Amino acid sequence: MSDLYNSYKVLKNNEGQAVQTIPSYEVAEMMEVEHAKVLRMIEGDKTHIGIIPALRKAQLGVSEYFIESTYKVENNNKIYKCYECTKLGCDMLANKMTGEKGIVFTARYVKKFNEMIEDPYKGISTELRAILMLDKKQQEIEKRVTGIENKMTIDYELAENLRNAISSRAVYLLGGKYTDAYKKLSKKLFAEFHKGLKTSFKVNSYKNIAQKNYDDALKYIENWKPSEMLVYAIQGLNGQLSFEY
């Protein structure tokens, strides 16, 4: 049987989902060959290049085919090397076989993977099943928390901070509260300002900006600039040749 920790690492791969694999010693049984021969096919030796070296040479992801692992034999404390073979890995191994043996091996591993699709936890120890189920539950909780955080909007105090920041930036851009530009163009500038803010953060009001986006909203306000036409109008009313925006 595979070591629990190594099995967990393999099955927890791919964002916590159970990865469908067959250990190479089981592959050897399906092929009706010694495990050492399967390892040579995967790793290669002095006489021929193996699948893994060929994949690495082509800069292809080895873990999509084989995941290095270990296992123990019953009544033996020695740890042996093996590989967890994905369906792609088994396809690679099947390509190295010809004739009746290749057909039989293909039939066996395809059937095995189909069984795992129907029940991803089939053949897994009670301990490992419990760990994976706990992981799944934890992921569901994290998704719910993330969903709540995404929906949580700013409170009254933060909304007031944004409102004050918008007002301060607008007054600055209009050249002050007592300028002609402020008297005649403040409504237009505020409308343009709020429209840009709502569009950028996909809300119907700055009060509904997500709490997680508060800092970004402040930065947006601090750096916001009116349209080019509005800039010229402000400069014209204030009798300015230029104004830094």
PDB file of C-alpha atoms in Angstrom:
ATOM      1  CA  MET A   1       0.000   0.000   0.000  1.00  0.00           C
ATOM      2  CA  SER A   2       1.155   3.575  -0.658  1.00  0.00           C
ATOM      3  CA  ASP A   3       2.371   5.687   2.230  1.00  0.00           C
ATOM      4  CA  LEU A   4      -0.562   7.833   3.486  1.00  0.00           C
ATOM      5  CA  TYR A   5       1.307  11.138   3.281  1.00  0.00           C
ATOM      6  CA  ASN A   6       2.532  10.541  -0.270  1.00  0.00           C
ATOM      7  CA  SER A   7      -0.914   9.419  -1.366  1.00  0.00           C
ATOM      8  CA  TYR A   8      -2.344  12.553   0.181  1.00  0.00           C
ATOM      9  CA  LYS A   9       0.154  14.743  -1.685  1.00  0.00           C
ATOM     10  CA  VAL A  10      -0.748  13.092  -4.982  1.00  0.00           C
ATOM     11  CA  LEU A  11      -4.489  13.148  -4.448  1.00  0.00           C
ATOM     12  CA  LYS A  12      -4.463  16.701  -3.085  1.00  0.00           C
ATOM     13  CA  ASN A  13      -2.684  17.990  -6.174  1.00  0.00           C
ATOM     14  CA  ASN A  14      -4.703  20.077  -8.641  1.00  0.00           C
ATOM     15  CA  GLU A  15      -6.155  22.558  -6.095  1.00  0.00           C
ATOM     16  CA  GLY A  16      -7.220  19.970  -3.586  1.00  0.00           C
ATOM     17  CA  GLN A  17      -9.148  17.761  -5.977  1.00  0.00           C
ATOM     18  CA  ALA A  18      -8.530  14.033  -6.112  1.00  0.00           C
ATOM     19  CA  VAL A  19      -6.121  13.410  -8.976  1.00  0.00           C
ATOM     20  CA  GLN A  20      -6.847  10.158 -10.759  1.00  0.00           C
ATOM     21  CA  THR A  21      -3.644   8.124 -10.758  1.00  0.00           C
ATOM     22  CA  ILE A  22      -2.527   4.508 -10.716  1.00  0.00           C
ATOM     23  CA  PRO A  23       0.713   3.689  -8.851  1.00  0.00           C
ATOM     24  CA  SER A  24       3.417   2.264 -11.091  1.00  0.00           C
ATOM     25  CA  TYR A  25       3.549  -1.014  -9.136  1.00  0.00           C
ATOM     26  CA  GLU A  26      -0.124  -1.567 -10.016  1.00  0.00           C
ATOM     27  CA  VAL A  27       0.644  -0.607 -13.599  1.00  0.00           C
ATOM     28  CA  ALA A  28       3.309  -3.342 -13.562  1.00  0.00           C
ATOM     29  CA  GLU A  29       0.674  -5.871 -12.447  1.00  0.00           C
ATOM     30  CA  MET A  30      -1.639  -4.746 -15.249  1.00  0.00           C
ATOM     31  CA  MET A  31       1.218  -5.131 -17.726  1.00  0.00           C
ATOM     32  CA  GLU A  32       2.210  -8.479 -16.182  1.00  0.00           C
ATOM     33  CA  VAL A  33       5.827  -7.335 -15.865  1.00  0.00           C
ATOM     34  CA  GLU A  34       8.172  -6.567 -12.974  1.00  0.00           C
ATOM     35  CA  HIS A  35       7.887  -3.134 -11.382  1.00  0.00           C
ATOM     36  CA  ALA A  36      11.555  -2.491 -12.151  1.00  0.00           C
ATOM     37  CA  LYS A  37      10.754  -2.693 -15.869  1.00  0.00           C
ATOM     38  CA  VAL A  38       8.037  -0.055 -15.578  1.00  0.00           C
ATOM     39  CA  LEU A  39      10.439   2.207 -13.670  1.00  0.00           C
ATOM     40  CA  ARG A  40      12.994   1.788 -16.477  1.00  0.00           C
ATOM     41  CA  MET A  41      10.353   2.732 -19.049  1.00  0.00           C
ATOM     42  CA  ILE A  42       9.551   5.857 -17.038  1.00  0.00           C
ATOM     43  CA  GLU A  43      13.079   6.899 -16.003  1.00  0.00           C
ATOM     44  CA  GLY A  44      15.224   5.291 -18.686  1.00  0.00           C
ATOM     45  CA  ASP A  45      18.657   3.781 -18.156  1.00  0.00           C
ATOM     46  CA  LYS A  46      22.081   3.661 -19.826  1.00  0.00           C
ATOM     47  CA  THR A  47      20.706   1.820 -22.856  1.00  0.00           C
ATOM     48  CA  HIS A  48      17.663   3.962 -23.688  1.00  0.00           C
ATOM     49  CA  ILE A  49      16.044   7.290 -22.839  1.00  0.00           C
ATOM     50  CA  GLY A  50      13.000   7.108 -20.575  1.00  0.00           C
ATOM     51  CA  ILE A  51       9.706   8.957 -20.819  1.00  0.00           C
ATOM     52  CA  ILE A  52      10.512  11.509 -18.082  1.00  0.00           C
ATOM     53  CA  PRO A  53      13.899  12.582 -19.570  1.00  0.00           C
ATOM     54  CA  ALA A  54      12.202  12.936 -22.972  1.00  0.00           C
ATOM     55  CA  LEU A  55       9.433  15.088 -21.472  1.00  0.00           C
ATOM     56  CA  ARG A  56      11.956  17.277 -19.662  1.00  0.00           C
ATOM     57  CA  LYS A  57      14.005  17.682 -22.828  1.00  0.00           C
ATOM     58  CA  ALA A  58      10.865  18.881 -24.624  1.00  0.00           C
ATOM     59  CA  GLN A  59      10.089  21.172 -21.636  1.00  0.00           C
ATOM     60  CA  LEU A  60       6.765  19.463 -20.985  1.00  0.00           C
ATOM     61  CA  GLY A  61       5.260  19.225 -17.503  1.00  0.00           C
ATOM     62  CA  VAL A  62       6.292  15.864 -16.052  1.00  0.00           C
ATOM     63  CA  SER A  63       3.724  16.063 -13.235  1.00  0.00           C
ATOM     64  CA  GLU A  64       0.911  15.888 -15.788  1.00  0.00           C
ATOM     65  CA  TYR A  65       2.111  12.351 -16.545  1.00  0.00           C
ATOM     66  CA  PHE A  66       4.021  11.028 -13.527  1.00  0.00           C
ATOM     67  CA  ILE A  67       4.259  12.101  -9.885  1.00  0.00           C
ATOM     68  CA  GLU A  68       7.156  10.665  -7.897  1.00  0.00           C
ATOM     69  CA  SER A  69       6.036   8.817  -4.764  1.00  0.00           C
ATOM     70  CA  THR A  70       6.904   5.912  -2.465  1.00  0.00           C
ATOM     71  CA  TYR A  71       5.177   2.843  -1.073  1.00  0.00           C
ATOM     72  CA  LYS A  72       5.656   0.085   1.485  1.00  0.00           C
ATOM     73  CA  VAL A  73       5.127  -3.648   1.231  1.00  0.00           C
ATOM     74  CA  GLU A  74       3.163  -5.371   3.987  1.00  0.00           C
ATOM     75  CA  ASN A  75       5.312  -6.707   6.861  1.00  0.00           C
ATOM     76  CA  ASN A  76       8.295  -4.776   5.508  1.00  0.00           C
ATOM     77  CA  ASN A  77       9.439  -1.376   6.818  1.00  0.00           C
ATOM     78  CA  LYS A  78      11.524  -0.628   3.756  1.00  0.00           C
ATOM     79  CA  ILE A  79      10.342   2.278   1.582  1.00  0.00           C
ATOM     80  CA  TYR A  80      10.274   1.693  -2.179  1.00  0.00           C
ATOM     81  CA  LYS A  81      10.169   4.223  -4.982  1.00  0.00           C
ATOM     82  CA  CYS A  82       7.242   4.400  -7.367  1.00  0.00           C
ATOM     83  CA  TYR A  83       5.372   6.853  -9.571  1.00  0.00           C
ATOM     84  CA  GLU A  84       1.715   7.816  -9.507  1.00  0.00           C
ATOM     85  CA  CYS A  85       0.739   7.555 -13.175  1.00  0.00           C
ATOM     86  CA  THR A  86      -1.998   9.817 -14.530  1.00  0.00           C
ATOM     87  CA  LYS A  87      -4.094   8.727 -17.506  1.00  0.00           C
ATOM     88  CA  LEU A  88      -1.699  10.641 -19.777  1.00  0.00           C
ATOM     89  CA  GLY A  89       1.186   8.752 -18.185  1.00  0.00           C
ATOM     90  CA  CYS A  90      -0.543   5.415 -18.766  1.00  0.00           C
ATOM     91  CA  ASP A  91      -1.161   6.438 -22.375  1.00  0.00           C
ATOM     92  CA  MET A  92       2.595   7.018 -22.721  1.00  0.00           C
ATOM     93  CA  LEU A  93       3.398   3.618 -21.255  1.00  0.00           C
ATOM     94  CA  ALA A  94       0.787   1.924 -23.470  1.00  0.00           C
ATOM     95  CA  ASN A  95       2.447   3.461 -26.537  1.00  0.00           C
ATOM     96  CA  LYS A  96       5.617   1.570 -25.638  1.00  0.00           C
ATOM     97  CA  MET A  97       3.776  -1.754 -25.794  1.00  0.00           C
ATOM     98  CA  THR A  98       2.642  -3.579 -28.900  1.00  0.00           C
ATOM     99  CA  GLY A  99       0.394  -6.499 -29.744  1.00  0.00           C
ATOM    100  CA  GLU A 100      -1.950  -8.304 -27.386  1.00  0.00           C
ATOM    101  CA  LYS A 101      -0.183  -7.158 -24.200  1.00  0.00           C
ATOM    102  CA  GLY A 102      -0.603  -3.527 -25.187  1.00  0.00           C
ATOM    103  CA  ILE A 103      -4.308  -4.031 -25.900  1.00  0.00           C
ATOM    104  CA  VAL A 104      -4.912  -5.817 -22.584  1.00  0.00           C
ATOM    105  CA  PHE A 105      -2.998  -3.186 -20.580  1.00  0.00           C
ATOM    106  CA  THR A 106      -4.938  -0.365 -22.275  1.00  0.00           C
ATOM    107  CA  ALA A 107      -8.241  -2.097 -21.504  1.00  0.00           C
ATOM    108  CA  ARG A 108      -7.238  -2.529 -17.861  1.00  0.00           C
ATOM    109  CA  TYR A 109      -6.108   1.014 -17.140  1.00  0.00           C
ATOM    110  CA  VAL A 110      -9.002   2.600 -19.064  1.00  0.00           C
ATOM    111  CA  LYS A 111     -11.439   0.520 -16.993  1.00  0.00           C
ATOM    112  CA  LYS A 112      -9.631   1.538 -13.792  1.00  0.00           C
ATOM    113  CA  PHE A 113      -9.831   5.253 -14.630  1.00  0.00           C
ATOM    114  CA  ASN A 114     -13.507   4.946 -15.565  1.00  0.00           C
ATOM    115  CA  GLU A 115     -14.178   3.397 -12.160  1.00  0.00           C
ATOM    116  CA  MET A 116     -12.358   6.289 -10.489  1.00  0.00           C
ATOM    117  CA  ILE A 117     -14.496   8.803 -12.388  1.00  0.00           C
ATOM    118  CA  GLU A 118     -17.614   7.149 -10.965  1.00  0.00           C
ATOM    119  CA  ASP A 119     -16.127   7.100  -7.460  1.00  0.00           C
ATOM    120  CA  PRO A 120     -12.975   9.280  -7.012  1.00  0.00           C
ATOM    121  CA  TYR A 121     -12.395   7.835  -3.518  1.00  0.00           C
ATOM    122  CA  LYS A 122     -12.705   4.184  -4.495  1.00  0.00           C
ATOM    123  CA  GLY A 123      -9.928   2.075  -3.022  1.00  0.00           C
ATOM    124  CA  ILE A 124      -8.691   4.900  -0.799  1.00  0.00           C
ATOM    125  CA  SER A 125      -8.064   4.172   2.870  1.00  0.00           C
ATOM    126  CA  THR A 126     -10.523   5.442   5.468  1.00  0.00           C
ATOM    127  CA  GLU A 127      -7.908   7.869   6.836  1.00  0.00           C
ATOM    128  CA  LEU A 128      -7.111   9.342   3.425  1.00  0.00           C
ATOM    129  CA  ARG A 129     -10.798   9.580   2.500  1.00  0.00           C
ATOM    130  CA  ALA A 130     -11.409  11.537   5.732  1.00  0.00           C
ATOM    131  CA  ILE A 131      -8.532  13.929   4.949  1.00  0.00           C
ATOM    132  CA  LEU A 132      -9.768  14.589   1.404  1.00  0.00           C
ATOM    133  CA  MET A 133     -13.348  15.085   2.550  1.00  0.00           C
ATOM    134  CA  LEU A 134     -12.123  17.535   5.196  1.00  0.00           C
ATOM    135  CA  ASP A 135     -10.148  19.378   2.515  1.00  0.00           C
ATOM    136  CA  LYS A 136     -13.249  19.590   0.344  1.00  0.00           C
ATOM    137  CA  LYS A 137     -15.292  20.967   3.239  1.00  0.00           C
ATOM    138  CA  GLN A 138     -12.563  23.521   3.982  1.00  0.00           C
ATOM    139  CA  GLN A 139     -12.575  24.647   0.341  1.00  0.00           C
ATOM    140  CA  GLU A 140     -16.345  25.114   0.449  1.00  0.00           C
ATOM    141  CA  ILE A 141     -16.019  27.250   3.598  1.00  0.00           C
ATOM    142  CA  GLU A 142     -13.251  29.342   1.993  1.00  0.00           C
ATOM    143  CA  LYS A 143     -15.413  29.887  -1.103  1.00  0.00           C
ATOM    144  CA  ARG A 144     -18.302  31.048   1.071  1.00  0.00           C
ATOM    145  CA  VAL A 145     -16.039  33.420   3.029  1.00  0.00           C
ATOM    146  CA  THR A 146     -14.627  34.819  -0.213  1.00  0.00           C
ATOM    147  CA  GLY A 147     -18.161  35.290  -1.524  1.00  0.00           C
ATOM    148  CA  ILE A 148     -19.151  37.199   1.622  1.00  0.00           C
ATOM    149  CA  GLU A 149     -16.023  39.374   1.408  1.00  0.00           C
ATOM    150  CA  ASN A 150     -16.775  40.182  -2.234  1.00  0.00           C
ATOM    151  CA  LYS A 151     -20.314  41.271  -1.336  1.00  0.00           C
ATOM    152  CA  MET A 152     -19.370  43.248   1.799  1.00  0.00           C
ATOM    153  CA  THR A 153     -19.571  46.981   1.038  1.00  0.00           C
ATOM    154  CA  ILE A 154     -17.924  49.882   2.861  1.00  0.00           C
ATOM    155  CA  ASP A 155     -19.511  51.181   6.057  1.00  0.00           C
ATOM    156  CA  TYR A 156     -20.721  54.750   6.705  1.00  0.00           C
ATOM    157  CA  GLU A 157     -17.339  55.976   7.959  1.00  0.00           C
ATOM    158  CA  LEU A 158     -15.457  54.718   4.898  1.00  0.00           C
ATOM    159  CA  ALA A 159     -18.163  56.075   2.598  1.00  0.00           C
ATOM    160  CA  GLU A 160     -17.719  59.500   4.226  1.00  0.00           C
ATOM    161  CA  ASN A 161     -13.957  59.259   3.695  1.00  0.00           C
ATOM    162  CA  LEU A 162     -14.545  58.642  -0.023  1.00  0.00           C
ATOM    163  CA  ARG A 163     -17.062  61.471  -0.249  1.00  0.00           C
ATOM    164  CA  ASN A 164     -14.614  63.898   1.384  1.00  0.00           C
ATOM    165  CA  ALA A 165     -11.811  62.688  -0.886  1.00  0.00           C
ATOM    166  CA  ILE A 166     -13.999  63.245  -3.961  1.00  0.00           C
ATOM    167  CA  SER A 167     -14.949  66.735  -2.756  1.00  0.00           C
ATOM    168  CA  SER A 168     -11.333  67.702  -2.001  1.00  0.00           C
ATOM    169  CA  ARG A 169     -10.102  66.468  -5.378  1.00  0.00           C
ATOM    170  CA  ALA A 170     -12.937  68.239  -7.206  1.00  0.00           C
ATOM    171  CA  VAL A 171     -12.290  71.566  -5.433  1.00  0.00           C
ATOM    172  CA  TYR A 172      -8.598  71.290  -6.294  1.00  0.00           C
ATOM    173  CA  LEU A 173      -9.315  70.536  -9.968  1.00  0.00           C
ATOM    174  CA  LEU A 174     -11.733  73.496 -10.177  1.00  0.00           C
ATOM    175  CA  GLY A 175      -9.141  75.860  -8.724  1.00  0.00           C
ATOM    176  CA  GLY A 176     -10.932  76.418  -5.408  1.00  0.00           C
ATOM    177  CA  LYS A 177     -14.448  76.928  -4.098  1.00  0.00           C
ATOM    178  CA  TYR A 178     -14.650  80.607  -5.001  1.00  0.00           C
ATOM    179  CA  THR A 179     -13.608  80.409  -8.646  1.00  0.00           C
ATOM    180  CA  ASP A 180     -15.851  80.928 -11.676  1.00  0.00           C
ATOM    181  CA  ALA A 181     -15.107  77.362 -12.702  1.00  0.00           C
ATOM    182  CA  TYR A 182     -16.458  76.023  -9.387  1.00  0.00           C
ATOM    183  CA  LYS A 183     -19.618  78.135  -9.654  1.00  0.00           C
ATOM    184  CA  LYS A 184     -20.402  77.109 -13.246  1.00  0.00           C
ATOM    185  CA  LEU A 185     -18.807  73.688 -13.744  1.00  0.00           C
ATOM    186  CA  SER A 186     -18.838  71.938 -10.348  1.00  0.00           C
ATOM    187  CA  LYS A 187     -22.044  70.004 -11.119  1.00  0.00           C
ATOM    188  CA  LYS A 188     -20.655  68.825 -14.449  1.00  0.00           C
ATOM    189  CA  LEU A 189     -17.322  67.834 -12.901  1.00  0.00           C
ATOM    190  CA  PHE A 190     -18.938  65.971  -9.989  1.00  0.00           C
ATOM    191  CA  ALA A 191     -21.215  64.113 -12.422  1.00  0.00           C
ATOM    192  CA  GLU A 192     -18.228  63.101 -14.554  1.00  0.00           C
ATOM    193  CA  PHE A 193     -16.239  62.170 -11.437  1.00  0.00           C
ATOM    194  CA  HIS A 194     -18.974  59.922 -10.004  1.00  0.00           C
ATOM    195  CA  LYS A 195     -19.651  58.318 -13.372  1.00  0.00           C
ATOM    196  CA  GLY A 196     -15.980  57.365 -13.749  1.00  0.00           C
ATOM    197  CA  LEU A 197     -15.833  55.974 -10.220  1.00  0.00           C
ATOM    198  CA  LYS A 198     -19.003  53.888 -10.665  1.00  0.00           C
ATOM    199  CA  THR A 199     -17.833  52.556 -14.020  1.00  0.00           C
ATOM    200  CA  SER A 200     -14.372  51.625 -12.720  1.00  0.00           C
ATOM    201  CA  PHE A 201     -15.719  49.727  -9.697  1.00  0.00           C
ATOM    202  CA  LYS A 202     -18.941  48.464 -11.311  1.00  0.00           C
ATOM    203  CA  VAL A 203     -21.288  49.941  -8.714  1.00  0.00           C
ATOM    204  CA  ASN A 204     -24.310  52.253  -8.821  1.00  0.00           C
ATOM    205  CA  SER A 205     -22.907  54.484  -6.072  1.00  0.00           C
ATOM    206  CA  TYR A 206     -19.568  55.027  -4.359  1.00  0.00           C
ATOM    207  CA  LYS A 207     -21.355  53.929  -1.163  1.00  0.00           C
ATOM    208  CA  ASN A 208     -21.647  50.408  -2.603  1.00  0.00           C
ATOM    209  CA  ILE A 209     -17.953  49.923  -3.341  1.00  0.00           C
ATOM    210  CA  ALA A 210     -16.689  46.620  -1.907  1.00  0.00           C
ATOM    211  CA  GLN A 211     -14.745  46.949   1.312  1.00  0.00           C
ATOM    212  CA  LYS A 212     -11.818  45.061  -0.230  1.00  0.00           C
ATOM    213  CA  ASN A 213     -11.638  47.753  -2.959  1.00  0.00           C
ATOM    214  CA  TYR A 214     -11.618  50.719  -0.566  1.00  0.00           C
ATOM    215  CA  ASP A 215      -7.872  51.467  -0.867  1.00  0.00           C
ATOM    216  CA  ASP A 216      -8.024  51.195  -4.651  1.00  0.00           C
ATOM    217  CA  ALA A 217     -10.993  53.570  -4.705  1.00  0.00           C
ATOM    218  CA  LEU A 218      -9.033  56.130  -2.687  1.00  0.00           C
ATOM    219  CA  LYS A 219      -6.113  55.904  -5.106  1.00  0.00           C
ATOM    220  CA  TYR A 220      -8.496  56.271  -8.047  1.00  0.00           C
ATOM    221  CA  ILE A 221      -9.991  59.443  -6.511  1.00  0.00           C
ATOM    222  CA  GLU A 222      -6.569  60.922  -5.729  1.00  0.00           C
ATOM    223  CA  ASN A 223      -5.457  60.446  -9.348  1.00  0.00           C
ATOM    224  CA  TRP A 224      -8.723  61.138 -11.188  1.00  0.00           C
ATOM    225  CA  LYS A 225      -8.676  63.691 -14.007  1.00  0.00           C
ATOM    226  CA  PRO A 226     -11.612  65.286 -15.848  1.00  0.00           C
ATOM    227  CA  SER A 227     -12.093  65.020 -19.593  1.00  0.00           C
ATOM    228  CA  GLU A 228      -9.923  67.169 -21.833  1.00  0.00           C
ATOM    229  CA  MET A 229     -12.862  69.376 -22.835  1.00  0.00           C
ATOM    230  CA  LEU A 230     -13.761  70.016 -19.202  1.00  0.00           C
ATOM    231  CA  VAL A 231     -10.129  70.896 -18.427  1.00  0.00           C
ATOM    232  CA  TYR A 232     -10.151  73.551 -21.183  1.00  0.00           C
ATOM    233  CA  ALA A 233     -13.470  74.922 -19.897  1.00  0.00           C
ATOM    234  CA  ILE A 234     -12.099  75.212 -16.353  1.00  0.00           C
ATOM    235  CA  GLN A 235      -8.949  76.945 -17.561  1.00  0.00           C
ATOM    236  CA  GLY A 236     -10.975  79.335 -19.688  1.00  0.00           C
ATOM    237  CA  LEU A 237     -13.300  80.365 -16.873  1.00  0.00           C
ATOM    238  CA  ASN A 238     -10.469  80.786 -14.417  1.00  0.00           C
ATOM    239  CA  GLY A 239      -8.393  82.741 -16.938  1.00  0.00           C
ATOM    240  CA  GLN A 240      -5.533  80.252 -16.708  1.00  0.00           C
ATOM    241  CA  LEU A 241      -3.043  79.562 -19.454  1.00  0.00           C
ATOM    242  CA  SER A 242      -2.282  76.156 -17.983  1.00  0.00           C
ATOM    243  CA  PHE A 243      -3.165  74.056 -14.986  1.00  0.00           C
ATOM    244  CA  GLU A 244      -1.578  70.845 -13.763  1.00  0.00           C
ATOM    245  CA  TYR A 245      -4.024  67.923 -13.828  1.00  0.00           C
TER     246      TYR A 245
END
